PDB file of C-alpha atoms in Angstrom:
ATOM      1  CA  UNK A  12     -27.525   0.367  43.084  1.00  0.00           C
ATOM      2  CA  UNK A  13     -25.624  -2.318  41.239  1.00  0.00           C
ATOM      3  CA  UNK A  14     -27.755  -1.821  38.109  1.00  0.00           C
ATOM      4  CA  UNK A  15     -27.116   1.928  38.097  1.00  0.00           C
ATOM      5  CA  UNK A  16     -23.363   1.438  38.272  1.00  0.00           C
ATOM      6  CA  UNK A  17     -23.443  -1.106  35.477  1.00  0.00           C
ATOM      7  CA  UNK A  18     -25.518   1.154  33.227  1.00  0.00           C
ATOM      8  CA  UNK A  19     -23.224   4.093  33.843  1.00  0.00           C
ATOM      9  CA  UNK A  20     -20.187   1.957  33.097  1.00  0.00           C
ATOM     10  CA  UNK A  21     -21.644   0.828  29.794  1.00  0.00           C
ATOM     11  CA  UNK A  22     -22.429   4.381  28.749  1.00  0.00           C
ATOM     12  CA  UNK A  23     -18.834   5.404  29.373  1.00  0.00           C
ATOM     13  CA  UNK A  24     -17.386   2.388  27.575  1.00  0.00           C
ATOM     14  CA  UNK A  25     -19.730   2.932  24.624  1.00  0.00           C
ATOM     15  CA  UNK A  26     -18.131   6.278  23.821  1.00  0.00           C
ATOM     16  CA  UNK A  27     -14.863   6.467  21.932  1.00  0.00           C
ATOM     17  CA  UNK A  28     -12.354   9.258  22.025  1.00  0.00           C
ATOM     18  CA  UNK A  29      -8.619   9.721  21.814  1.00  0.00           C
ATOM     19  CA  UNK A  30      -6.670  11.687  24.335  1.00  0.00           C
ATOM     20  CA  UNK A  31      -3.125  12.125  25.575  1.00  0.00           C
ATOM     21  CA  UNK A  32      -1.669  13.092  28.926  1.00  0.00           C
ATOM     22  CA  UNK A  33       0.140  16.068  27.414  1.00  0.00           C
ATOM     23  CA  UNK A  34      -2.642  17.003  24.970  1.00  0.00           C
ATOM     24  CA  UNK A  35      -0.668  15.953  21.889  1.00  0.00           C
ATOM     25  CA  UNK A  36      -2.600  16.129  18.656  1.00  0.00           C
ATOM     26  CA  UNK A  37      -3.328  12.910  16.786  1.00  0.00           C
ATOM     27  CA  UNK A  38      -2.959  12.655  13.009  1.00  0.00           C
ATOM     28  CA  UNK A  39      -4.423   9.864  10.866  1.00  0.00           C
ATOM     29  CA  UNK A  40      -2.196   9.165   7.867  1.00  0.00           C
ATOM     30  CA  UNK A  41      -3.021   6.834   4.945  1.00  0.00           C
ATOM     31  CA  UNK A  42      -0.517   4.574   3.241  1.00  0.00           C
ATOM     32  CA  UNK A  43      -2.379   4.274  -0.079  1.00  0.00           C
ATOM     33  CA  UNK A  44      -0.818   1.525  -2.181  1.00  0.00           C
ATOM     34  CA  UNK A  45      -1.259  -0.032  -5.589  1.00  0.00           C
ATOM     35  CA  UNK A  46      -0.469  -3.738  -5.543  1.00  0.00           C
ATOM     36  CA  UNK A  47       1.754  -5.319  -8.242  1.00  0.00           C
ATOM     37  CA  UNK A  48      -0.027  -5.731 -11.582  1.00  0.00           C
ATOM     38  CA  UNK A  49       2.316  -8.364 -13.028  1.00  0.00           C
ATOM     39  CA  UNK A  50       4.124 -11.223 -11.329  1.00  0.00           C
ATOM     40  CA  UNK A  51       7.397  -9.923  -9.853  1.00  0.00           C
ATOM     41  CA  UNK A  52      10.615 -11.318 -11.283  1.00  0.00           C
ATOM     42  CA  UNK A  53      11.912 -14.343  -9.423  1.00  0.00           C
ATOM     43  CA  UNK A  54      15.057 -13.884  -7.381  1.00  0.00           C
ATOM     44  CA  UNK A  55      18.013 -15.744  -9.004  1.00  0.00           C
ATOM     45  CA  UNK A  56      18.509 -17.848  -5.874  1.00  0.00           C
ATOM     46  CA  UNK A  57      14.835 -18.854  -5.817  1.00  0.00           C
ATOM     47  CA  UNK A  58      14.913 -19.603  -9.545  1.00  0.00           C
ATOM     48  CA  UNK A  59      17.980 -21.838  -9.123  1.00  0.00           C
ATOM     49  CA  UNK A  60      16.254 -23.759  -6.312  1.00  0.00           C
ATOM     50  CA  UNK A  61      13.073 -24.227  -8.367  1.00  0.00           C
ATOM     51  CA  UNK A  62      15.107 -25.473 -11.318  1.00  0.00           C
ATOM     52  CA  UNK A  63      16.954 -27.930  -9.097  1.00  0.00           C
ATOM     53  CA  UNK A  64      13.656 -29.136  -7.571  1.00  0.00           C
ATOM     54  CA  UNK A  65      12.180 -29.700 -11.042  1.00  0.00           C
ATOM     55  CA  UNK A  66      15.178 -31.749 -12.182  1.00  0.00           C
ATOM     56  CA  UNK A  67      15.075 -33.750  -8.961  1.00  0.00           C
ATOM     57  CA  UNK A  68      11.350 -34.554  -9.364  1.00  0.00           C
ATOM     58  CA  UNK A  69      11.901 -35.608 -12.968  1.00  0.00           C
ATOM     59  CA  UNK A  70      13.872 -38.596 -11.716  1.00  0.00           C
ATOM     60  CA  UNK A  71      10.831 -39.994  -9.913  1.00  0.00           C
ATOM     61  CA  UNK A  72       7.954 -38.835 -12.071  1.00  0.00           C
ATOM     62  CA  UNK A  73       5.449 -41.288 -13.448  1.00  0.00           C
ATOM     63  CA  UNK A  74       5.791 -42.066 -17.143  1.00  0.00           C
ATOM     64  CA  UNK A  75       2.487 -41.988 -19.013  1.00  0.00           C
ATOM     65  CA  UNK A  76       1.814 -44.119 -22.121  1.00  0.00           C
ATOM     66  CA  UNK A  77       2.677 -42.482 -25.429  1.00  0.00           C
ATOM     67  CA  UNK A  78      -0.908 -42.905 -26.630  1.00  0.00           C
ATOM     68  CA  UNK A  79      -2.162 -40.883 -23.669  1.00  0.00           C
ATOM     69  CA  UNK A  80       0.290 -38.032 -24.240  1.00  0.00           C
ATOM     70  CA  UNK A  81      -0.671 -37.669 -27.915  1.00  0.00           C
ATOM     71  CA  UNK A  82      -4.397 -37.344 -27.274  1.00  0.00           C
ATOM     72  CA  UNK A  83      -4.075 -33.583 -27.013  1.00  0.00           C
ATOM     73  CA  UNK A  84      -2.894 -33.450 -30.634  1.00  0.00           C
ATOM     74  CA  UNK A  85      -6.185 -34.935 -31.864  1.00  0.00           C
ATOM     75  CA  UNK A  86      -8.337 -32.063 -30.582  1.00  0.00           C
ATOM     76  CA  UNK A  87      -9.994 -29.928 -33.200  1.00  0.00           C
ATOM     77  CA  UNK A  88      -8.619 -26.460 -33.697  1.00  0.00           C
ATOM     78  CA  UNK A  89     -11.168 -23.706 -34.222  1.00  0.00           C
ATOM     79  CA  UNK A  90     -11.501 -19.943 -33.966  1.00  0.00           C
ATOM     80  CA  UNK A  91     -11.286 -20.120 -30.189  1.00  0.00           C
ATOM     81  CA  UNK A  92      -7.526 -20.553 -30.429  1.00  0.00           C
ATOM     82  CA  UNK A  93      -5.899 -17.272 -29.424  1.00  0.00           C
ATOM     83  CA  UNK A  94      -2.209 -16.491 -29.525  1.00  0.00           C
ATOM     84  CA  UNK A  95      -1.128 -15.329 -26.084  1.00  0.00           C
ATOM     85  CA  UNK A  96       1.213 -12.360 -25.921  1.00  0.00           C
ATOM     86  CA  UNK A  97       2.293 -11.194 -22.473  1.00  0.00           C
ATOM     87  CA  UNK A  98       2.004  -7.489 -21.713  1.00  0.00           C
ATOM     88  CA  UNK A  99       5.324  -5.628 -21.605  1.00  0.00           C
ATOM     89  CA  UNK A 100       6.838  -5.060 -18.176  1.00  0.00           C
ATOM     90  CA  UNK A 101       8.499  -1.824 -19.273  1.00  0.00           C
ATOM     91  CA  UNK A 102       5.864   0.814 -20.072  1.00  0.00           C
ATOM     92  CA  UNK A 103       6.158   4.302 -21.496  1.00  0.00           C
ATOM     93  CA  UNK A 104       5.796   5.706 -17.971  1.00  0.00           C
ATOM     94  CA  UNK A 105       8.821   3.639 -16.956  1.00  0.00           C
ATOM     95  CA  UNK A 106      10.886   4.994 -19.810  1.00  0.00           C
ATOM     96  CA  UNK A 107      10.014   8.625 -19.025  1.00  0.00           C
ATOM     97  CA  UNK A 108      10.031   8.093 -15.226  1.00  0.00           C
ATOM     98  CA  UNK A 109       6.529   9.549 -15.005  1.00  0.00           C
ATOM     99  CA  UNK A 110       5.881   9.256 -11.279  1.00  0.00           C
ATOM    100  CA  UNK A 111       2.409  10.760 -11.621  1.00  0.00           C
ATOM    101  CA  UNK A 112       1.287   7.632 -13.497  1.00  0.00           C
ATOM    102  CA  UNK A 113       0.175   4.292 -12.071  1.00  0.00           C
ATOM    103  CA  UNK A 114       1.360   2.602 -15.273  1.00  0.00           C
ATOM    104  CA  UNK A 115       4.918   2.137 -14.044  1.00  0.00           C
ATOM    105  CA  UNK A 116       6.837  -0.349 -11.881  1.00  0.00           C
ATOM    106  CA  UNK A 117       4.112  -2.888 -12.623  1.00  0.00           C
ATOM    107  CA  UNK A 118       5.879  -5.631 -10.671  1.00  0.00           C
ATOM    108  CA  UNK A 119       6.140  -3.546  -7.488  1.00  0.00           C
ATOM    109  CA  UNK A 120       3.866  -1.767  -5.043  1.00  0.00           C
ATOM    110  CA  UNK A 121       3.367   1.961  -5.516  1.00  0.00           C
ATOM    111  CA  UNK A 122       2.515   4.439  -2.745  1.00  0.00           C
ATOM    112  CA  UNK A 123       0.816   7.819  -3.051  1.00  0.00           C
ATOM    113  CA  UNK A 124       2.589  10.933  -1.788  1.00  0.00           C
ATOM    114  CA  UNK A 125       1.168  14.448  -2.044  1.00  0.00           C
ATOM    115  CA  UNK A 126       2.986  17.788  -1.850  1.00  0.00           C
ATOM    116  CA  UNK A 127       1.570  20.637   0.194  1.00  0.00           C
ATOM    117  CA  UNK A 128       1.240  22.046   3.676  1.00  0.00           C
ATOM    118  CA  UNK A 129       0.321  19.615   6.418  1.00  0.00           C
ATOM    119  CA  UNK A 130       0.251  19.458  10.198  1.00  0.00           C
ATOM    120  CA  UNK A 131       3.750  19.642  11.601  1.00  0.00           C
ATOM    121  CA  UNK A 132       5.451  20.955   8.464  1.00  0.00           C
ATOM    122  CA  UNK A 133       8.221  23.420   9.403  1.00  0.00           C
ATOM    123  CA  UNK A 134       7.254  27.083   8.993  1.00  0.00           C
ATOM    124  CA  UNK A 135       4.076  25.995   7.183  1.00  0.00           C
ATOM    125  CA  UNK A 136       6.155  25.179   4.111  1.00  0.00           C
ATOM    126  CA  UNK A 137       4.842  22.617   1.608  1.00  0.00           C
ATOM    127  CA  UNK A 138       6.398  19.179   2.060  1.00  0.00           C
ATOM    128  CA  UNK A 139       5.908  15.677   0.720  1.00  0.00           C
ATOM    129  CA  UNK A 140       3.602  13.639   2.927  1.00  0.00           C
ATOM    130  CA  UNK A 141       0.963  10.905   2.929  1.00  0.00           C
ATOM    131  CA  UNK A 142      -2.738  11.865   2.762  1.00  0.00           C
ATOM    132  CA  UNK A 143      -3.541  12.746   6.350  1.00  0.00           C
ATOM    133  CA  UNK A 144      -5.844  14.662   8.667  1.00  0.00           C
ATOM    134  CA  UNK A 145      -5.789  15.826  12.264  1.00  0.00           C
ATOM    135  CA  UNK A 146      -8.263  13.853  14.364  1.00  0.00           C
ATOM    136  CA  UNK A 147     -11.215  16.071  15.246  1.00  0.00           C
ATOM    137  CA  UNK A 148     -14.584  14.568  16.117  1.00  0.00           C
ATOM    138  CA  UNK A 149     -14.789  11.437  13.960  1.00  0.00           C
ATOM    139  CA  UNK A 150     -16.338   8.330  15.467  1.00  0.00           C
ATOM    140  CA  UNK A 151     -13.123   6.330  15.064  1.00  0.00           C
ATOM    141  CA  UNK A 152      -9.566   7.004  13.976  1.00  0.00           C
ATOM    142  CA  UNK A 153     -10.145   4.955  10.831  1.00  0.00           C
ATOM    143  CA  UNK A 154     -13.043   7.271   9.902  1.00  0.00           C
ATOM    144  CA  UNK A 155     -10.576  10.131  10.201  1.00  0.00           C
ATOM    145  CA  UNK A 156      -8.184   8.284   7.855  1.00  0.00           C
ATOM    146  CA  UNK A 157     -10.982   7.671   5.348  1.00  0.00           C
ATOM    147  CA  UNK A 158     -11.825  11.379   5.440  1.00  0.00           C
ATOM    148  CA  UNK A 159      -8.170  12.229   4.803  1.00  0.00           C
ATOM    149  CA  UNK A 160      -7.971  10.008   1.714  1.00  0.00           C
ATOM    150  CA  UNK A 161     -11.355  11.129   0.423  1.00  0.00           C
ATOM    151  CA  UNK A 162     -10.258  14.773   0.541  1.00  0.00           C
ATOM    152  CA  UNK A 163      -7.401  13.909  -1.843  1.00  0.00           C
ATOM    153  CA  UNK A 164      -8.960  11.472  -4.330  1.00  0.00           C
ATOM    154  CA  UNK A 165     -12.592  12.577  -3.996  1.00  0.00           C
ATOM    155  CA  UNK A 166     -14.186   9.109  -3.948  1.00  0.00           C
ATOM    156  CA  UNK A 167     -13.492   5.932  -1.985  1.00  0.00           C
ATOM    157  CA  UNK A 168     -15.304   3.528  -4.327  1.00  0.00           C
ATOM    158  CA  UNK A 169     -11.979   2.249  -5.718  1.00  0.00           C
ATOM    159  CA  UNK A 170     -10.266   1.834  -2.355  1.00  0.00           C
ATOM    160  CA  UNK A 171     -10.069  -0.863   0.286  1.00  0.00           C
ATOM    161  CA  UNK A 172      -8.965  -0.138   3.862  1.00  0.00           C
ATOM    162  CA  UNK A 173      -7.080  -3.084   5.339  1.00  0.00           C
ATOM    163  CA  UNK A 174      -8.427  -3.565   8.857  1.00  0.00           C
ATOM    164  CA  UNK A 175      -9.693  -1.094  11.437  1.00  0.00           C
ATOM    165  CA  UNK A 176      -6.481  -0.732  13.427  1.00  0.00           C
ATOM    166  CA  UNK A 177      -3.457   1.328  12.336  1.00  0.00           C
ATOM    167  CA  UNK A 178      -0.431  -0.510  10.955  1.00  0.00           C
ATOM    168  CA  UNK A 179       1.973   1.651  12.936  1.00  0.00           C
ATOM    169  CA  UNK A 180       2.482   4.990  14.649  1.00  0.00           C
ATOM    170  CA  UNK A 181       5.256   7.442  15.346  1.00  0.00           C
ATOM    171  CA  UNK A 182       5.651  10.355  17.757  1.00  0.00           C
ATOM    172  CA  UNK A 183       6.814  13.495  15.942  1.00  0.00           C
ATOM    173  CA  UNK A 184       8.728  16.137  17.856  1.00  0.00           C
ATOM    174  CA  UNK A 185       8.870  19.805  16.747  1.00  0.00           C
ATOM    175  CA  UNK A 186      12.166  20.816  15.143  1.00  0.00           C
ATOM    176  CA  UNK A 187      12.453  24.422  13.946  1.00  0.00           C
ATOM    177  CA  UNK A 188       9.272  25.966  15.304  1.00  0.00           C
ATOM    178  CA  UNK A 189       9.473  25.749  19.114  1.00  0.00           C
ATOM    179  CA  UNK A 190       5.903  27.010  19.492  1.00  0.00           C
ATOM    180  CA  UNK A 191       4.506  23.866  17.914  1.00  0.00           C
ATOM    181  CA  UNK A 192       3.774  20.911  20.131  1.00  0.00           C
ATOM    182  CA  UNK A 193       4.581  17.283  19.452  1.00  0.00           C
ATOM    183  CA  UNK A 194       1.954  15.010  17.917  1.00  0.00           C
ATOM    184  CA  UNK A 195       1.372  11.338  17.153  1.00  0.00           C
ATOM    185  CA  UNK A 196       0.875  10.093  13.607  1.00  0.00           C
ATOM    186  CA  UNK A 197      -1.066   6.841  13.082  1.00  0.00           C
ATOM    187  CA  UNK A 198      -0.731   5.041   9.745  1.00  0.00           C
ATOM    188  CA  UNK A 199      -3.605   3.170   8.084  1.00  0.00           C
ATOM    189  CA  UNK A 200      -3.219   0.974   5.008  1.00  0.00           C
ATOM    190  CA  UNK A 201      -5.532   1.317   2.018  1.00  0.00           C
ATOM    191  CA  UNK A 202      -5.274  -0.279  -1.420  1.00  0.00           C
ATOM    192  CA  UNK A 203      -6.219   0.667  -4.967  1.00  0.00           C
ATOM    193  CA  UNK A 204      -9.073  -1.449  -6.362  1.00  0.00           C
ATOM    194  CA  UNK A 205      -9.999  -1.859 -10.066  1.00  0.00           C
ATOM    195  CA  UNK A 206      -8.651   1.404 -11.473  1.00  0.00           C
ATOM    196  CA  UNK A 207      -5.415   2.869 -12.798  1.00  0.00           C
ATOM    197  CA  UNK A 208      -6.153   6.577 -12.491  1.00  0.00           C
ATOM    198  CA  UNK A 209      -7.319   8.964  -9.778  1.00  0.00           C
ATOM    199  CA  UNK A 210      -8.276  12.617  -9.861  1.00  0.00           C
ATOM    200  CA  UNK A 211      -5.794  13.824  -7.241  1.00  0.00           C
ATOM    201  CA  UNK A 212      -6.700  17.232  -5.812  1.00  0.00           C
ATOM    202  CA  UNK A 213      -6.052  19.623  -2.921  1.00  0.00           C
ATOM    203  CA  UNK A 214      -2.268  19.455  -3.311  1.00  0.00           C
ATOM    204  CA  UNK A 215       0.504  21.150  -5.283  1.00  0.00           C
ATOM    205  CA  UNK A 216       1.785  17.915  -6.764  1.00  0.00           C
ATOM    206  CA  UNK A 217       1.656  14.161  -6.263  1.00  0.00           C
ATOM    207  CA  UNK A 218       3.707  11.065  -7.075  1.00  0.00           C
ATOM    208  CA  UNK A 219       3.298   7.289  -7.062  1.00  0.00           C
ATOM    209  CA  UNK A 220       6.571   5.815  -5.813  1.00  0.00           C
ATOM    210  CA  UNK A 221       8.023   2.425  -4.918  1.00  0.00           C
ATOM    211  CA  UNK A 222       9.199   1.637  -1.409  1.00  0.00           C
ATOM    212  CA  UNK A 223      12.835   2.385  -2.250  1.00  0.00           C
ATOM    213  CA  UNK A 224      11.872   5.703  -3.853  1.00  0.00           C
ATOM    214  CA  UNK A 225       9.592   6.539  -0.914  1.00  0.00           C
ATOM    215  CA  UNK A 226      12.412   6.253   1.616  1.00  0.00           C
ATOM    216  CA  UNK A 227      14.340   8.971  -0.239  1.00  0.00           C
ATOM    217  CA  UNK A 228      11.481  11.416   0.408  1.00  0.00           C
ATOM    218  CA  UNK A 229      11.655  10.779   4.170  1.00  0.00           C
ATOM    219  CA  UNK A 230      15.337  10.437   5.130  1.00  0.00           C
ATOM    220  CA  UNK A 231      14.689  11.169   8.814  1.00  0.00           C
ATOM    221  CA  UNK A 232      11.968   8.517   9.057  1.00  0.00           C
ATOM    222  CA  UNK A 233      13.487   6.039   6.588  1.00  0.00           C
ATOM    223  CA  UNK A 234      14.369   3.454   9.244  1.00  0.00           C
ATOM    224  CA  UNK A 235      10.868   3.526  10.739  1.00  0.00           C
ATOM    225  CA  UNK A 236       9.110   3.345   7.348  1.00  0.00           C
ATOM    226  CA  UNK A 237      11.399   0.561   6.137  1.00  0.00           C
ATOM    227  CA  UNK A 238      10.352  -1.580   9.104  1.00  0.00           C
ATOM    228  CA  UNK A 239       6.665  -0.685   8.873  1.00  0.00           C
ATOM    229  CA  UNK A 240       6.267  -1.245   5.118  1.00  0.00           C
ATOM    230  CA  UNK A 241       6.817  -4.924   4.329  1.00  0.00           C
ATOM    231  CA  UNK A 242       6.879  -5.468   0.577  1.00  0.00           C
TER     232      UNK A 242
END
């Protein structure tokens, strides 16, 4: 009898599903980000501290013999010497404010937003939102998030999902349309890997925006997103 109970318990635990007491729908949303391409500018306060630390260490540094320091000048110079020129921080996309390009705000993180109808949009009107999908019958909620992103960019070979658990969630209440029920939106983080262009589809428009720009698109959820997105 004990073995039967144990086997039945394992079969129940082995299955995964998501449910709610009031039958709220669950939406998997993807925070798709491009990491900084160039080193961000140092904050003036941090720069002042680093400068002070350098001057302080200079007082106690070890002095090497002059003959040792000049050894680098005796090395032969050949064709391998290459003049290093840093890439410009300000690109053409920055100058034209082309938010459809990944070649802008190189020292900051960029996040993908798409424009179109989505679950919970008032009166089925197109709105700006993250790539997302209503949970249906996927094995896990992350699989649902992967499906949502794949439907927008077509291929996940240049993406990396950070962890299996969501980075945050929010309960969304209906506003204008009283017939619609509330739902829960779970956010998953994914990052751009080794590419600077995607074939975005299944939407009216799309933008790549910084965190500060992103908060303008979601004024009602700005406080929540500002706490969830640490960058």
